[in-house]
PDB file of C-alpha atoms in Angstrom:
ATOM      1  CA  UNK F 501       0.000   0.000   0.000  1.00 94.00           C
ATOM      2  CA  UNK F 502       3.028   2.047  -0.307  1.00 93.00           C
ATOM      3  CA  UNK F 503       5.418   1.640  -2.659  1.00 92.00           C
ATOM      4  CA  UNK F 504       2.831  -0.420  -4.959  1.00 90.00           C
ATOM      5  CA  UNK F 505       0.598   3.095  -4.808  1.00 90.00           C
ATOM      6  CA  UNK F 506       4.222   4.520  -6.760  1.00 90.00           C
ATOM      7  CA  UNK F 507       3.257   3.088  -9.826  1.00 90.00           C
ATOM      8  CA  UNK F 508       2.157   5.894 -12.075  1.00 90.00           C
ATOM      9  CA  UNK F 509      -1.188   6.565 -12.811  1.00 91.00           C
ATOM     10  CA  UNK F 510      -2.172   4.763  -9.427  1.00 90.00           C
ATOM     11  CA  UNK F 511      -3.897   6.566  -6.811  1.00 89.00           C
ATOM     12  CA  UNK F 512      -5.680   5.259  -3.736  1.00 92.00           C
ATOM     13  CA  UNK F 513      -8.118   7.178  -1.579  1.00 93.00           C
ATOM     14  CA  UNK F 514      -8.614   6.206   2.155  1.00 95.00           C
ATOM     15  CA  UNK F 515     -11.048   3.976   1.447  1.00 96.00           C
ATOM     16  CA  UNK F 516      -9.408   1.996  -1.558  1.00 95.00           C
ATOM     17  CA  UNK F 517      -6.389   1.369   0.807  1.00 96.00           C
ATOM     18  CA  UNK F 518      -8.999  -0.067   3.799  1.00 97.00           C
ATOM     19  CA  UNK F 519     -10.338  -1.953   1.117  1.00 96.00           C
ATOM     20  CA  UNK F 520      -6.835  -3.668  -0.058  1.00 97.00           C
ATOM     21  CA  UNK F 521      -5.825  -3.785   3.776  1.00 98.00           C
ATOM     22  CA  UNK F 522      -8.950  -5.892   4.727  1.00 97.00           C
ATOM     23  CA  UNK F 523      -8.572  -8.218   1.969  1.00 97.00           C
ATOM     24  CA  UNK F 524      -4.863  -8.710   2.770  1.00 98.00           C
ATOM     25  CA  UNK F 525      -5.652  -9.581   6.085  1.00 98.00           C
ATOM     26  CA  UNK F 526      -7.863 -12.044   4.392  1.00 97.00           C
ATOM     27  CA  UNK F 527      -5.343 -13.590   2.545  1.00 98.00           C
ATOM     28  CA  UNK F 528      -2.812 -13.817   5.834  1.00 98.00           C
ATOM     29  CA  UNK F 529      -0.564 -11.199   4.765  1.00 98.00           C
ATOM     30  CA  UNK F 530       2.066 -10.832   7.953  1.00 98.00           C
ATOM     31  CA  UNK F 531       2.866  -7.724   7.613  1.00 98.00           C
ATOM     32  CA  UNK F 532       0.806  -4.484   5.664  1.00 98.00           C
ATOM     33  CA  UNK F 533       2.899  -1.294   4.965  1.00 97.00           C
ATOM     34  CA  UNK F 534       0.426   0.649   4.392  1.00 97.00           C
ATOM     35  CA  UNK F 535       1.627   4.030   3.421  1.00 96.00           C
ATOM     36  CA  UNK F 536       4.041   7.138   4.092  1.00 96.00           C
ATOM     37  CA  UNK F 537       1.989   9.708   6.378  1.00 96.00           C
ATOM     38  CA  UNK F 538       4.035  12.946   5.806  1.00 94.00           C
ATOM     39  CA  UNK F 539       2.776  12.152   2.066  1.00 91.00           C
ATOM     40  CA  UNK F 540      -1.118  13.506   2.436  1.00 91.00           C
ATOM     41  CA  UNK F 541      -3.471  13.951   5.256  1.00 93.00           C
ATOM     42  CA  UNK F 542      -5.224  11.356   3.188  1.00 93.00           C
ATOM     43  CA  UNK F 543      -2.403   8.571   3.831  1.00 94.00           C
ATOM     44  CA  UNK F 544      -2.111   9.211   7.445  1.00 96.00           C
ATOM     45  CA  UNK F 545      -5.845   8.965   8.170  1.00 97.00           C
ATOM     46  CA  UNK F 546      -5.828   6.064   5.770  1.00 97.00           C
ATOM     47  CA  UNK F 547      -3.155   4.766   7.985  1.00 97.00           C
ATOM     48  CA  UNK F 548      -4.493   5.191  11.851  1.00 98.00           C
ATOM     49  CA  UNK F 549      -8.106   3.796  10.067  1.00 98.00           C
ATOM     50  CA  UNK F 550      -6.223   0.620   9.092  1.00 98.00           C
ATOM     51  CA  UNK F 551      -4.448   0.233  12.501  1.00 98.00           C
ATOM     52  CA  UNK F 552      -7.370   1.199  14.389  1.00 98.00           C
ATOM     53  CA  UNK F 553      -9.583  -2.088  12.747  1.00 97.00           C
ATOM     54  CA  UNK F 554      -7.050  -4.506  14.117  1.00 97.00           C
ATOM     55  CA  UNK F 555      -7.407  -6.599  11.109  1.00 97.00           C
ATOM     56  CA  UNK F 556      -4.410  -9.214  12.414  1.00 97.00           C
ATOM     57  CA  UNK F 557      -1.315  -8.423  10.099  1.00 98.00           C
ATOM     58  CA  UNK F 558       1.207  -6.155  11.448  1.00 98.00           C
ATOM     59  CA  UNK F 559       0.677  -2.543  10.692  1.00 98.00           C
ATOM     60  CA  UNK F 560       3.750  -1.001   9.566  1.00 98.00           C
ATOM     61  CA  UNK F 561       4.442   2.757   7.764  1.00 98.00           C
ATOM     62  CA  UNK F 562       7.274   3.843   6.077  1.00 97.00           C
ATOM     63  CA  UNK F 563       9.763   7.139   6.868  1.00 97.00           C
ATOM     64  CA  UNK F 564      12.296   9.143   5.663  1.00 94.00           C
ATOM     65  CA  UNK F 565      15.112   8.602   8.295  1.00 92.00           C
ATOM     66  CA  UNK F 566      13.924  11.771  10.116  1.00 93.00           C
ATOM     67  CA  UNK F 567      12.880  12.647  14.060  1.00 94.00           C
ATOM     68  CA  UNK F 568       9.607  14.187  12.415  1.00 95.00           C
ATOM     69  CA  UNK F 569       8.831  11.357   9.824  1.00 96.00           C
ATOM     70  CA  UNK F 570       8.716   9.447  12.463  1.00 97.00           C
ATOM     71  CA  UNK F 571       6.829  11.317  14.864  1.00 97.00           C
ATOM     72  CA  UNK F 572       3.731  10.793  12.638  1.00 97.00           C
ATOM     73  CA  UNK F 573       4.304   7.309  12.336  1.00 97.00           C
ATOM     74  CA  UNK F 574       3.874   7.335  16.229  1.00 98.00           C
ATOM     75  CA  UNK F 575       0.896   9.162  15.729  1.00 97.00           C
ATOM     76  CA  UNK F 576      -0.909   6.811  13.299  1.00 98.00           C
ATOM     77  CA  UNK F 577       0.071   4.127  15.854  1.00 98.00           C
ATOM     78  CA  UNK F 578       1.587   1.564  13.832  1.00 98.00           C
ATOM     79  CA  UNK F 579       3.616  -1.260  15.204  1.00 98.00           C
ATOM     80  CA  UNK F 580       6.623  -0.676  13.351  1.00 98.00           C
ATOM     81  CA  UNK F 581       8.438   1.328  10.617  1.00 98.00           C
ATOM     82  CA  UNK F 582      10.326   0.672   7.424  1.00 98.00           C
ATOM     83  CA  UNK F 583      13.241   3.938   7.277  1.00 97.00           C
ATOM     84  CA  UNK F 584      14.635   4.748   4.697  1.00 94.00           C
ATOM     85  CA  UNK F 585      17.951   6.215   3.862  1.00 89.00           C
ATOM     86  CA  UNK F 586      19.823   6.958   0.264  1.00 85.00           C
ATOM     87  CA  UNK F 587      23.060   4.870   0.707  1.00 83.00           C
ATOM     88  CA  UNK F 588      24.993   4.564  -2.456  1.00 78.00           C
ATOM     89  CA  UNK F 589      27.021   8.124  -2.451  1.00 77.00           C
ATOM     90  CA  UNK F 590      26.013   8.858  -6.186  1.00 76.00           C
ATOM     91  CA  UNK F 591      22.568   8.909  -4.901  1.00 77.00           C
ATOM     92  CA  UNK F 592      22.763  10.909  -1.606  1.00 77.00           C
ATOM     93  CA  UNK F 593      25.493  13.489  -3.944  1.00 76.00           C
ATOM     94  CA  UNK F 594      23.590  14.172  -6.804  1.00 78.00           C
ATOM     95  CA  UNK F 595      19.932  13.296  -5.744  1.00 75.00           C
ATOM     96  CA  UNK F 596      19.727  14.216  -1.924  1.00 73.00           C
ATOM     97  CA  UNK F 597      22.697  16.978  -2.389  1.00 77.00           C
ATOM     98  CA  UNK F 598      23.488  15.852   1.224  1.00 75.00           C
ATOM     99  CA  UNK F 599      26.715  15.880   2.978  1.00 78.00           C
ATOM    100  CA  UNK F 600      27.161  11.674   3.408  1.00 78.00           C
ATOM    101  CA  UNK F 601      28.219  12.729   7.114  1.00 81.00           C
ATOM    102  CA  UNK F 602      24.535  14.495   7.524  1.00 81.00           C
ATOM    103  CA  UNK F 603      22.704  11.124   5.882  1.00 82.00           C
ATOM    104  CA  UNK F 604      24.704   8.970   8.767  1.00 88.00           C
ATOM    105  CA  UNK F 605      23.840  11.238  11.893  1.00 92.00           C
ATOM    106  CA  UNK F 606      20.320  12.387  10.840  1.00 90.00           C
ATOM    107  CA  UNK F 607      20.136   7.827  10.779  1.00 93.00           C
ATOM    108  CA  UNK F 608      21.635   7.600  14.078  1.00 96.00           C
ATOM    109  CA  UNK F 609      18.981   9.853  15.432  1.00 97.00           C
ATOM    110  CA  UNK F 610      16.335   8.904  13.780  1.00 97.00           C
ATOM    111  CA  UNK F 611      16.142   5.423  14.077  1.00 97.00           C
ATOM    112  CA  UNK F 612      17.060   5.465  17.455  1.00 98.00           C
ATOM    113  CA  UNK F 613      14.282   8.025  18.483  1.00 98.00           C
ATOM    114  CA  UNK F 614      11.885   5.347  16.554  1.00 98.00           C
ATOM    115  CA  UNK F 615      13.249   2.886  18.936  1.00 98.00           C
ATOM    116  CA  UNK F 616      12.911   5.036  21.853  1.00 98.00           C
ATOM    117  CA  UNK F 617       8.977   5.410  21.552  1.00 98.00           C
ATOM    118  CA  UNK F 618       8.707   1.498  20.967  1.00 98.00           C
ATOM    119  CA  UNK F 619       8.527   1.417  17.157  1.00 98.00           C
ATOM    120  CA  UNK F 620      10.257  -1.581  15.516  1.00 98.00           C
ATOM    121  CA  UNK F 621      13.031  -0.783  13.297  1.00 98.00           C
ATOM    122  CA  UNK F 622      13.567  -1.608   9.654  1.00 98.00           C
ATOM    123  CA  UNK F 623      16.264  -0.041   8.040  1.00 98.00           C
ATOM    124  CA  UNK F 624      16.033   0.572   4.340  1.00 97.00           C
ATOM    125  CA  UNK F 625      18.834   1.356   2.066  1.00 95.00           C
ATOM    126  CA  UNK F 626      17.972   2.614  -0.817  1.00 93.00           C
ATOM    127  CA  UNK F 627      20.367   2.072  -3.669  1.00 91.00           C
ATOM    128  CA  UNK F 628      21.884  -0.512  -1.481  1.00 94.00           C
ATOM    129  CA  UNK F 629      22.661  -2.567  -4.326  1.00 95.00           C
ATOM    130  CA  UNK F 630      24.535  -0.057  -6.547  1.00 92.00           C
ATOM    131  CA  UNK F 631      26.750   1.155  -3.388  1.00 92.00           C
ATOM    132  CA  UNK F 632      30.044  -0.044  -2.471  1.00 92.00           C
ATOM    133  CA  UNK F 633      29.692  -3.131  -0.473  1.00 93.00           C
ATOM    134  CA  UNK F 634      32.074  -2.500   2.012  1.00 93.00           C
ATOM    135  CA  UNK F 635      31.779   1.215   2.399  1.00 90.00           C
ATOM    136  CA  UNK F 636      27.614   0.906   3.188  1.00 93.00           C
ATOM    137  CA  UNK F 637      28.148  -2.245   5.236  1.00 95.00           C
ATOM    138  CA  UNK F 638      30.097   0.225   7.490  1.00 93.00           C
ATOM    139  CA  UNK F 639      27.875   2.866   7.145  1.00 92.00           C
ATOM    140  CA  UNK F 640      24.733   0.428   8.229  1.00 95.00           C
ATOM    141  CA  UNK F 641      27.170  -1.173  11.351  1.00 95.00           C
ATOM    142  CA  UNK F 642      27.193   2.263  12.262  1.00 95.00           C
ATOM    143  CA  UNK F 643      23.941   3.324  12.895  1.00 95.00           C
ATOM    144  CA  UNK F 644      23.307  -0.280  14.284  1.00 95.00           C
ATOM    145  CA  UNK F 645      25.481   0.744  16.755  1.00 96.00           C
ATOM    146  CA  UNK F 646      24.955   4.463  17.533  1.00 97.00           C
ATOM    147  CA  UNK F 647      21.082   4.397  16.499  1.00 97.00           C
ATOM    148  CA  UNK F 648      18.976   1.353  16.134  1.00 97.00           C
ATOM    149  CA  UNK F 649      18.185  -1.317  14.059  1.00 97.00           C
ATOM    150  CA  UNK F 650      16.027  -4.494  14.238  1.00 98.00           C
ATOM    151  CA  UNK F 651      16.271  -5.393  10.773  1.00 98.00           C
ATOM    152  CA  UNK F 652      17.942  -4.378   7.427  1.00 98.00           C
ATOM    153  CA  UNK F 653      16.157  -4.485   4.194  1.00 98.00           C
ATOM    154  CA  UNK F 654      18.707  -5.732   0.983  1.00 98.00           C
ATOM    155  CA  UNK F 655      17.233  -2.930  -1.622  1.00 97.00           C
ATOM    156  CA  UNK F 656      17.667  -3.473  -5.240  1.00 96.00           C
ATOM    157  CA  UNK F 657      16.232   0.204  -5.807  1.00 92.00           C
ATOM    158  CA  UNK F 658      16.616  -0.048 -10.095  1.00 91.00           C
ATOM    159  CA  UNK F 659      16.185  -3.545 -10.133  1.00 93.00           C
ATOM    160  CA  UNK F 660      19.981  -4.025 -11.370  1.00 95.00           C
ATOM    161  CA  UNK F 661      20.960  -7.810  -9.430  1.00 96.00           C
ATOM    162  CA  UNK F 662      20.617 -11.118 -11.264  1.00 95.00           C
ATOM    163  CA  UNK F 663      20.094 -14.492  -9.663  1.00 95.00           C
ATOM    164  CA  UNK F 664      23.888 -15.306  -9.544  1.00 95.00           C
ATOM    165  CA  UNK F 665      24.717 -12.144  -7.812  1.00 97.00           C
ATOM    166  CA  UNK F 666      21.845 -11.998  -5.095  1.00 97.00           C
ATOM    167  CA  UNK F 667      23.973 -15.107  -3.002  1.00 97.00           C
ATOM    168  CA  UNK F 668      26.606 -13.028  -3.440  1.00 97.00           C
ATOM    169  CA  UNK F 669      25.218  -9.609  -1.876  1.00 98.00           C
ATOM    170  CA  UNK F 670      23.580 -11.727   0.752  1.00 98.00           C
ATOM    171  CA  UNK F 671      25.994 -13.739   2.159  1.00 98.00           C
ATOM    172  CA  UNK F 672      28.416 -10.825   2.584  1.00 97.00           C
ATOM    173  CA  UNK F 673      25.624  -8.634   3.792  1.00 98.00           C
ATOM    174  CA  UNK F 674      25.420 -11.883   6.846  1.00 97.00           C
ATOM    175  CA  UNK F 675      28.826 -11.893   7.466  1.00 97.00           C
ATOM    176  CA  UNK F 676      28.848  -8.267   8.389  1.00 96.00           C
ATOM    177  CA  UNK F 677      25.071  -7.750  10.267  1.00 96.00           C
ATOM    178  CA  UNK F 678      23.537 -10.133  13.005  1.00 96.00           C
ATOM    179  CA  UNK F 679      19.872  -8.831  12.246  1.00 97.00           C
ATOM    180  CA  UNK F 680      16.752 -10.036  10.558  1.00 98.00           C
ATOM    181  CA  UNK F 681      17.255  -9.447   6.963  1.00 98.00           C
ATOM    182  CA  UNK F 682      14.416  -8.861   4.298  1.00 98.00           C
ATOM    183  CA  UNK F 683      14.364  -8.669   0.859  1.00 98.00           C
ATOM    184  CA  UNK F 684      13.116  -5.579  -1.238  1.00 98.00           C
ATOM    185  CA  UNK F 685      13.446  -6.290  -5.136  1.00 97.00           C
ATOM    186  CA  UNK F 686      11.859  -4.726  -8.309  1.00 96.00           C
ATOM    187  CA  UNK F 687      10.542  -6.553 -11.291  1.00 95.00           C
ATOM    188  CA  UNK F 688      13.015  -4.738 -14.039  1.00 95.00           C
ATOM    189  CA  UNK F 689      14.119  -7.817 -16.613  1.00 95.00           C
ATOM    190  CA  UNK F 690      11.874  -9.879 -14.402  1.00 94.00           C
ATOM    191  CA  UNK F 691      13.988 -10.767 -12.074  1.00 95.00           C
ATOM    192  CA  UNK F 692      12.167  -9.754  -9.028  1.00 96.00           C
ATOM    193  CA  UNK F 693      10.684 -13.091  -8.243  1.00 97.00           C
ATOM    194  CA  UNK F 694      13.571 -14.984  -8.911  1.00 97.00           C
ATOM    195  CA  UNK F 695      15.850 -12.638  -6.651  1.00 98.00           C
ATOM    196  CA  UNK F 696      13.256 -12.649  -4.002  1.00 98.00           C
ATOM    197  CA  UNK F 697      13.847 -16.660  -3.951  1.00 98.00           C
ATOM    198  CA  UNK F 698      17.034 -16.630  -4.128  1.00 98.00           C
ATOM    199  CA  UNK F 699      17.394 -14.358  -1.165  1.00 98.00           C
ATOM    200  CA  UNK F 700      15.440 -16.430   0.734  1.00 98.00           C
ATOM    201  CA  UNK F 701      16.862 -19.854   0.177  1.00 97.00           C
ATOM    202  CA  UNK F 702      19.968 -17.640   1.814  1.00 97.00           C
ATOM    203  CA  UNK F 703      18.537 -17.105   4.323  1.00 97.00           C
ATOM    204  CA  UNK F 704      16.391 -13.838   4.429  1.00 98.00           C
ATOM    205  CA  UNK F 705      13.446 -14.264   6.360  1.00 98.00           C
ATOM    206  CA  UNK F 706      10.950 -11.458   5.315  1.00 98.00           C
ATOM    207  CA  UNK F 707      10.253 -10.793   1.682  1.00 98.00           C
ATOM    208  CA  UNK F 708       8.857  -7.246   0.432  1.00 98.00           C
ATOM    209  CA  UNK F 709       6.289  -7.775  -2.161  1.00 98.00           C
ATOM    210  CA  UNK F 710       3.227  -6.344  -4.001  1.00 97.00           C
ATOM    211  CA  UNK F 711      -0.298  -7.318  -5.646  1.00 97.00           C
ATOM    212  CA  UNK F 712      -0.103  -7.945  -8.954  1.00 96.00           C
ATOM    213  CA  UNK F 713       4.092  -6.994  -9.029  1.00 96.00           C
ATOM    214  CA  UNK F 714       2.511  -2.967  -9.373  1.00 96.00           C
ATOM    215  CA  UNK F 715       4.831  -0.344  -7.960  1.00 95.00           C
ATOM    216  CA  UNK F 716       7.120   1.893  -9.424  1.00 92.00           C
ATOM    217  CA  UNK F 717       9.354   1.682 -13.236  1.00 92.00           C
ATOM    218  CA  UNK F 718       8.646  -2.208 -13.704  1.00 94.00           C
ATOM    219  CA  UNK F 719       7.362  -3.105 -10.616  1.00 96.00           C
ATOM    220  CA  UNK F 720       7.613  -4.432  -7.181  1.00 97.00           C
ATOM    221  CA  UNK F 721       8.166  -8.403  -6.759  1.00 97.00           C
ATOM    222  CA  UNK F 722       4.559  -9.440  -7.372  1.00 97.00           C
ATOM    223  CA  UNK F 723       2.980 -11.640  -4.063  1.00 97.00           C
ATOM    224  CA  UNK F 724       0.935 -14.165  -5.682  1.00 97.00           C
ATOM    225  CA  UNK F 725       3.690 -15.365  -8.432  1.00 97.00           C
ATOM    226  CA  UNK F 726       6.303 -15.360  -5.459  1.00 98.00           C
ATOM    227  CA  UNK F 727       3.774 -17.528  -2.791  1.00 98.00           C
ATOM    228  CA  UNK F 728       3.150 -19.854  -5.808  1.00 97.00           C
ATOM    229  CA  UNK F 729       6.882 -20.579  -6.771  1.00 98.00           C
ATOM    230  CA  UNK F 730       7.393 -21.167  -3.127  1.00 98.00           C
ATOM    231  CA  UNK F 731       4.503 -23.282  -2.893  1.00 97.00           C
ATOM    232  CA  UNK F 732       4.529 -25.728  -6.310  1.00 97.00           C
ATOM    233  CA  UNK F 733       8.451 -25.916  -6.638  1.00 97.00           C
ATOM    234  CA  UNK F 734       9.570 -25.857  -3.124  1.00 97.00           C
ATOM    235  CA  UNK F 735       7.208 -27.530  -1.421  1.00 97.00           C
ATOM    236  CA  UNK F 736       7.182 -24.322   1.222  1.00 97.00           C
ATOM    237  CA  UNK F 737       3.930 -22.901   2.608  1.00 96.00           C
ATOM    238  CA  UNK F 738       3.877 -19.581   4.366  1.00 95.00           C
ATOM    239  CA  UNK F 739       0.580 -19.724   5.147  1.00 96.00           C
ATOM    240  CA  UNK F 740      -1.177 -17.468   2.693  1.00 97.00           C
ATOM    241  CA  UNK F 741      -4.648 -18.514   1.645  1.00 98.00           C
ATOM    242  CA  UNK F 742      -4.235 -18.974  -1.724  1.00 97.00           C
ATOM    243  CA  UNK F 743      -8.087 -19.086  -3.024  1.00 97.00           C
ATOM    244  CA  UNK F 744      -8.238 -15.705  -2.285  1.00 97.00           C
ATOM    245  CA  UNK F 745      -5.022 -14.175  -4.193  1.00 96.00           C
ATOM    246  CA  UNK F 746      -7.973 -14.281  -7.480  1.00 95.00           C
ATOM    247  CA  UNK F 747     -10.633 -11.955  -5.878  1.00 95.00           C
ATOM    248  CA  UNK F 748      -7.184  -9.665  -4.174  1.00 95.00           C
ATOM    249  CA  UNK F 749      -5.526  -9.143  -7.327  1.00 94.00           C
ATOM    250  CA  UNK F 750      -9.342  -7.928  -8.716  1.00 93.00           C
TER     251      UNK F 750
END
């Protein structure tokens, strides 16, 4: 409900995104993020209705790593939050026009005031996968250590890792950070799905996904094709109701 609604020409009202939440919950989605409320006053109300129904899936919202980002994630009263931070330089030079110093300590003290007022931690990378491994692996030990962190999120931002690399950038990701790991990958050359198993056969225990693969350029990893592969060719079960994925992706 958040990074699918960057897809362009997709908008969803505060009742479209109850809608989509309730029928997640249906399905026995874990975890919802459903949405970004410094975005609209639409999003955050969208947000605290969501939370406020209890539907069973974890309500989560995404934030820029920033003290007031997160402050209205508080507000909505979401369990946790997914915070995100440009990390390849390129990106945080020429995009953010940041000082990399100011992207480190405005992490530090975000993430750990998120901690602070009982909000679980996900920390988000973007670029992650275009930045120089060893540089952002100290980067993220960093604000492990001076902030907070209960999980990292491997981001393939432009979609840019094949099959053959993703046991690569996740097995040197785990020999650097003791946290939960969880896998964000777009669908560009269709590899999303693919990645997404990959990752997870390496040991990444929370996969990122969308309806239908929608979100932004090409595409999040799509949820049903990714539950199916798991299910027909690996024998695994996560526990998603899969007569229902039809009337969801509707």
């Amino acid at each position: 409900l958040r990074d699918g609604e960057q897809q362009t020409g997709i908008i969803l009202n505060k009742d479209d995104k109850i809608r989509i939440a309730e029928a997640l919950a249906e399905a026995g989605v874990h975890r919802i993020e459903a949405g970004m409320p410094v975005v609209s006053p639409s999003d955050n109300e969208a947000i605290k209705e969501i939370v406020k129904r209890n539907l069973g899936p974890q309500i989560f919202s995404f934030a820029r790593c920033m003290k007031e980002d997160v402050q209205r994630a508080i507000d909505t009263g979401v369990k946790g939050v997914v915070m995100e931070i440009p990390s390849s330089q390129h990106m945080v030079e020429l995009a953010y026009r940041w000082p990399m110093e100011k992207a480190i300590e405005t992490s530090i003290e975000a993430t750990k005031f998120a901690h602070d007022n009982g909000l679980e931690v996900v920390f988000f990378p973007i670029d992650f996968s275009r930045a120089e491994l060893t540089w952002v692996l100290d980067m993220i030990t960093r604000v492990a250590k001076e902030g907070h962190m209960d999980a990292l999120a491997l981001v393939d931002t432009f979609g840019v890792v094949s099959p053959h690399a993703m046991q690569y950038f996740v097995r040197a990701v785990k020999s650097r950070i003791d946290k939960r790991l969880e896998a964000h990958f777009h669908q560009d050359f269709g590899m999303g799905v693919a990645n997404t198993i990959m990752a997870l056969a390496e040991g990444v225990e929370v996969m990122h996904t969308t309806v239908l693969g929608i979100g932004e350029r090409a595409g999040n990893t799509p949820m049903e094709e990714t539950v199916m592969a798991l299910k027909t060719l690996y024998g695994v079960d996560i526990g998603i109701d899969t007569t229902k994925l039809t009337p969801l992706a509707r």
